[in-house]
mmCIF file of C-alpha atoms in Angstrom:
data_model
loop_
_atom_site.group_PDB
_atom_site.id
_atom_site.type_symbol
_atom_site.label_atom_id
_atom_site.label_comp_id
_atom_site.label_asym_id
_atom_site.label_seq_id
_atom_site.Cartn_x
_atom_site.Cartn_y
_atom_site.Cartn_z
ATOM 1 C CA MET N 1 -0.040 -0.017 0.182
ATOM 2 C CA MET N 2 1.258 3.347 -1.135
ATOM 3 C CA SER N 3 2.241 5.549 1.884
ATOM 4 C CA LYS N 4 0.503 9.151 2.558
ATOM 5 C CA THR N 5 3.934 10.737 2.144
ATOM 6 C CA ARG N 6 4.139 9.253 -1.417
ATOM 7 C CA GLN N 7 0.547 10.138 -2.235
ATOM 8 C CA ARG N 8 1.064 13.814 -1.400
ATOM 9 C CA ARG N 9 4.016 13.728 -3.489
ATOM 10 C CA ILE N 10 2.148 12.450 -6.543
ATOM 11 C CA ARG N 11 -0.784 14.814 -5.839
ATOM 12 C CA TRP N 12 1.694 17.950 -5.872
ATOM 13 C CA SER N 13 3.538 16.557 -8.818
ATOM 14 C CA TYR N 14 0.424 16.496 -10.770
ATOM 15 C CA LEU N 15 -0.790 19.970 -9.555
ATOM 16 C CA ILE N 16 2.381 21.455 -10.238
ATOM 17 C CA SER N 17 2.453 19.628 -14.042
ATOM 18 C CA LEU N 18 -1.111 21.191 -14.699
ATOM 19 C CA ILE N 19 -0.472 24.686 -13.338
ATOM 20 C CA LEU N 20 2.821 24.774 -15.579
ATOM 21 C CA VAL N 21 0.493 23.555 -18.498
ATOM 22 C CA LEU N 22 -2.056 26.084 -17.903
ATOM 23 C CA PHE N 23 0.676 28.778 -17.461
ATOM 24 C CA THR N 24 2.244 27.990 -20.827
ATOM 25 C CA THR N 25 -1.100 27.816 -22.570
ATOM 26 C CA ALA N 26 -2.175 31.307 -21.403
ATOM 27 C CA CYS N 27 1.239 32.804 -22.530
ATOM 28 C CA SER N 28 0.084 32.797 -25.995
ATOM 29 C CA HIS N 29 -3.115 32.790 -27.933
ATOM 30 C CA THR N 30 -4.147 32.362 -31.805
ATOM 31 C CA LEU N 31 -5.018 35.587 -33.676
ATOM 32 C CA GLN N 32 -6.492 35.944 -37.194
ATOM 33 C CA ARG N 33 -4.651 38.328 -39.046
ATOM 34 C CA GLN N 34 -5.190 40.910 -41.701
ATOM 35 C CA THR N 35 -3.480 40.437 -44.965
ATOM 36 C CA CYS N 36 -3.188 44.095 -46.057
ATOM 37 C CA VAL N 37 -1.072 46.756 -44.038
ATOM 38 C CA ALA N 38 -0.548 50.330 -44.617
ATOM 39 C CA LEU N 39 3.140 51.056 -45.826
ATOM 40 C CA ALA N 40 2.380 55.064 -46.088
ATOM 41 C CA SER N 41 -0.763 57.476 -46.488
ATOM 42 C CA GLU N 42 -2.854 55.583 -49.424
ATOM 43 C CA VAL N 43 -0.377 53.143 -49.892
ATOM 44 C CA ASN N 44 -1.416 49.447 -48.647
ATOM 45 C CA TYR N 45 0.178 45.618 -49.330
ATOM 46 C CA CYS N 46 -1.655 42.937 -49.379
ATOM 47 C CA LEU N 47 -0.110 39.661 -48.940
ATOM 48 C CA ALA N 48 0.527 38.099 -52.313
ATOM 49 C CA PRO N 49 -0.129 34.318 -52.967
ATOM 50 C CA ILE N 50 2.862 31.786 -52.605
ATOM 51 C CA PRO N 51 4.524 32.005 -56.144
ATOM 52 C CA ALA N 52 3.354 29.330 -58.360
ATOM 53 C CA ASN N 53 7.351 28.320 -59.350
ATOM 54 C CA SER N 54 8.275 28.850 -55.669
ATOM 55 C CA GLN N 55 11.011 26.771 -54.413
ATOM 56 C CA ILE N 56 11.535 25.307 -51.052
ATOM 57 C CA HIS N 57 13.460 27.690 -48.800
ATOM 58 C CA SER N 58 14.632 27.118 -44.914
ATOM 59 C CA LEU N 59 16.116 30.038 -43.495
ATOM 60 C CA THR N 60 17.588 31.000 -39.958
ATOM 61 C CA GLN N 61 17.915 34.818 -39.861
ATOM 62 C CA GLN N 62 18.999 37.528 -37.582
ATOM 63 C CA VAL N 63 16.509 40.456 -37.849
ATOM 64 C CA SER N 64 17.391 43.723 -36.634
ATOM 65 C CA ILE N 65 14.439 46.558 -36.262
ATOM 66 C CA GLY N 66 14.987 49.968 -35.780
ATOM 67 C CA VAL N 67 11.976 52.586 -35.408
ATOM 68 C CA ASP N 68 13.190 56.343 -34.281
ATOM 69 C CA GLU N 69 15.360 55.592 -31.383
ATOM 70 C CA GLU N 70 14.211 52.334 -30.413
ATOM 71 C CA HIS N 71 16.359 49.100 -31.446
ATOM 72 C CA HIS N 72 15.014 45.396 -31.243
ATOM 73 C CA GLU N 73 16.739 42.045 -32.363
ATOM 74 C CA LEU N 74 14.870 38.751 -32.732
ATOM 75 C CA LEU N 75 15.761 35.650 -34.213
ATOM 76 C CA THR N 76 13.458 34.087 -37.239
ATOM 77 C CA GLN N 77 13.040 30.860 -38.946
ATOM 78 C CA LEU N 78 11.402 31.186 -42.186
ATOM 79 C CA GLU N 79 10.065 28.093 -43.956
ATOM 80 C CA LEU N 80 8.551 28.289 -47.588
ATOM 81 C CA ASP N 81 7.193 25.608 -49.559
ATOM 82 C CA LYS N 82 4.465 25.599 -52.615
ATOM 83 C CA GLN N 83 1.615 25.373 -49.822
ATOM 84 C CA GLN N 84 2.624 27.818 -47.297
ATOM 85 C CA LEU N 85 4.839 30.375 -45.582
ATOM 86 C CA THR N 86 5.594 30.065 -42.000
ATOM 87 C CA LEU N 87 7.692 32.597 -39.898
ATOM 88 C CA VAL N 88 8.682 31.926 -36.429
ATOM 89 C CA GLY N 89 9.886 34.704 -34.248
ATOM 90 C CA LEU N 90 12.347 34.077 -31.410
ATOM 91 C CA ALA N 91 13.723 36.502 -28.826
ATOM 92 C CA PRO N 92 17.799 36.575 -28.614
ATOM 93 C CA LEU N 93 17.513 34.151 -25.627
ATOM 94 C CA GLY N 94 15.211 31.722 -27.919
ATOM 95 C CA GLN N 95 11.973 32.090 -26.230
ATOM 96 C CA ALA N 96 9.107 31.911 -29.010
ATOM 97 C CA LEU N 97 7.606 35.069 -29.638
ATOM 98 C CA PHE N 98 5.163 34.579 -32.677
ATOM 99 C CA THR N 99 4.534 31.898 -35.293
ATOM 100 C CA LEU N 100 2.866 33.075 -38.440
ATOM 101 C CA VAL N 101 1.196 30.639 -41.113
ATOM 102 C CA PHE N 102 0.174 32.263 -44.464
ATOM 103 C CA ASP N 103 -1.403 29.674 -47.322
ATOM 104 C CA GLY N 104 -1.949 31.917 -49.727
ATOM 105 C CA ASN N 105 -5.134 33.162 -48.539
ATOM 106 C CA THR N 106 -5.316 33.350 -44.708
ATOM 107 C CA LEU N 107 -2.929 34.326 -42.265
ATOM 108 C CA SER N 108 -3.157 32.927 -38.617
ATOM 109 C CA SER N 109 -0.649 33.930 -35.707
ATOM 110 C CA GLN N 110 -0.055 32.287 -32.299
ATOM 111 C CA GLN N 111 1.499 34.974 -30.442
ATOM 112 C CA SER N 112 3.135 35.346 -26.867
ATOM 113 C CA MET N 113 1.060 37.751 -24.841
ATOM 114 C CA LEU N 114 4.286 39.416 -23.624
ATOM 115 C CA LEU N 115 4.101 41.415 -27.125
ATOM 116 C CA GLY N 116 0.587 42.599 -26.347
ATOM 117 C CA ASP N 117 -1.897 42.768 -28.878
ATOM 118 C CA GLU N 118 -0.293 46.092 -30.303
ATOM 119 C CA PHE N 119 2.414 44.229 -32.192
ATOM 120 C CA LYS N 120 1.377 43.209 -35.716
ATOM 121 C CA ALA N 121 3.601 40.705 -37.017
ATOM 122 C CA GLU N 122 1.771 40.564 -40.103
ATOM 123 C CA TYR N 123 4.016 43.855 -41.177
ATOM 124 C CA LEU N 124 7.084 41.855 -40.972
ATOM 125 C CA LEU N 125 5.708 39.262 -43.139
ATOM 126 C CA ALA N 126 4.459 41.917 -45.498
ATOM 127 C CA LEU N 127 8.107 43.290 -45.783
ATOM 128 C CA ILE N 128 9.779 39.708 -46.013
ATOM 129 C CA GLN N 129 7.347 39.462 -49.168
ATOM 130 C CA LEU N 130 8.363 42.732 -50.492
ATOM 131 C CA ALA N 131 11.923 41.904 -50.088
ATOM 132 C CA TYR N 132 12.041 38.342 -51.493
ATOM 133 C CA TRP N 133 9.116 37.955 -53.870
ATOM 134 C CA PRO N 134 9.455 38.687 -57.538
ATOM 135 C CA VAL N 135 8.250 42.003 -58.156
ATOM 136 C CA GLU N 136 5.696 41.196 -60.878
ATOM 137 C CA ASP N 137 4.112 38.992 -57.837
ATOM 138 C CA VAL N 138 3.929 41.877 -55.678
ATOM 139 C CA ASN N 139 2.789 44.702 -57.758
ATOM 140 C CA PRO N 140 -0.598 43.770 -58.509
ATOM 141 C CA HIS N 141 -1.065 43.396 -54.428
ATOM 142 C CA LEU N 142 0.503 47.102 -54.073
ATOM 143 C CA GLN N 143 -2.278 49.677 -53.838
ATOM 144 C CA GLY N 144 -1.232 53.359 -54.653
ATOM 145 C CA ALA N 145 2.441 52.819 -55.358
ATOM 146 C CA SER N 146 4.453 50.448 -57.493
ATOM 147 C CA LEU N 147 7.707 48.243 -56.716
ATOM 148 C CA VAL N 148 10.759 48.785 -59.099
ATOM 149 C CA SER N 149 14.003 47.516 -59.196
ATOM 150 C CA LYS N 150 16.888 50.033 -60.077
ATOM 151 C CA ALA N 151 20.663 50.128 -60.343
ATOM 152 C CA CYS N 152 22.381 51.307 -56.919
ATOM 153 C CA ASP N 153 25.599 50.867 -55.247
ATOM 154 C CA ALA N 154 24.689 47.703 -53.633
ATOM 155 C CA ALA N 155 24.393 44.366 -55.449
ATOM 156 C CA ARG N 156 21.213 44.927 -56.541
ATOM 157 C CA CYS N 157 18.204 47.444 -54.821
ATOM 158 C CA ARG N 158 14.351 47.671 -55.191
ATOM 159 C CA THR N 159 12.194 50.786 -54.225
ATOM 160 C CA ILE N 160 8.624 51.640 -53.829
ATOM 161 C CA TYR N 161 7.403 55.106 -55.021
ATOM 162 C CA ALA N 162 4.187 56.560 -54.807
ATOM 163 C CA ASN N 163 2.644 58.840 -57.774
ATOM 164 C CA GLU N 164 6.544 57.775 -59.394
ATOM 165 C CA THR N 165 7.999 60.444 -57.349
ATOM 166 C CA GLN N 166 7.447 59.959 -53.429
ATOM 167 C CA LEU N 167 9.646 57.370 -52.060
ATOM 168 C CA VAL N 168 7.815 55.004 -49.843
ATOM 169 C CA LEU N 169 10.397 52.197 -49.227
ATOM 170 C CA GLU N 170 13.928 51.127 -50.209
ATOM 171 C CA ILE N 171 15.781 47.928 -50.213
ATOM 172 C CA SER N 172 19.380 46.914 -51.149
ATOM 173 C CA TYR N 173 21.229 43.441 -50.938
ATOM 174 C CA ASP N 174 24.690 42.544 -50.857
ATOM 175 C CA LYS N 175 24.101 39.867 -52.999
ATOM 176 C CA ILE N 176 22.325 39.110 -56.555
ATOM 177 C CA ASP N 177 20.326 36.279 -54.945
ATOM 178 C CA PRO N 178 18.080 37.595 -52.148
ATOM 179 C CA TRP N 179 17.679 34.426 -50.451
ATOM 180 C CA SER N 180 21.464 34.571 -49.378
ATOM 181 C CA ALA N 181 21.843 38.282 -48.929
ATOM 182 C CA VAL N 182 22.059 40.336 -46.309
ATOM 183 C CA ILE N 183 19.002 42.876 -46.559
ATOM 184 C CA GLU N 184 18.608 46.282 -45.449
ATOM 185 C CA LEU N 185 15.253 47.769 -45.799
ATOM 186 C CA ALA N 186 14.204 51.448 -44.792
ATOM 187 C CA ILE N 187 10.971 53.093 -44.781
ATOM 188 C CA PRO N 188 12.174 56.873 -44.302
ATOM 189 C CA GLN N 189 8.763 58.831 -43.794
ATOM 190 C CA ALA N 190 8.579 56.274 -40.437
ATOM 191 C CA LYS N 191 11.818 56.301 -39.476
ATOM 192 C CA PHE N 192 12.034 52.558 -39.659
ATOM 193 C CA LYS N 193 14.814 50.233 -40.900
ATOM 194 C CA LEU N 194 15.189 46.420 -40.944
ATOM 195 C CA LYS N 195 18.035 44.408 -41.426
ATOM 196 C CA ILE N 196 17.800 40.865 -42.354
ATOM 197 C CA THR N 197 21.113 38.677 -41.977
ATOM 198 C CA PRO N 198 21.146 34.756 -43.032
ATOM 199 C CA ILE N 199 22.508 32.734 -40.050
#
């Protein structure tokens, strides 16, 4: 027959396990996200479908985000195949921050409650599409502006102009192949900078 001490230990062990499970599930929540984001006044981008000729990519990246005087670092894991795009965000110490899954039509997000509801991970996904997707796949989903490739001092560059004169966004790559390049993206009006470095 089991001793009372052992029974108490088992009960406590069970309760602690239950509390940990409840705590873990309470730390994240699933959100249905909008697939359109505003890049500037009267300039919007709606996530484009997965390119029909998309190759499989699996990338670990260091992402540096600067807004005004604030600076943030995170790690991302990007997985792309012909069916969906998945983006996982991790804090520098490895804690999961968010998981975005886009199937070409709908976007769902599992997000740490520590980020708060104001954090919009879909903006990062939209910027990743603008950096990696073919220009001809992006432009039909860009409203009020157009994305163009242009000559520059870097290996390659892209810019978004509204009304053909107003600079909205600029992207530079240190290599021709964007999937292996260090990418720097800036939205000057918002004092926003993004740097993606493959690891």
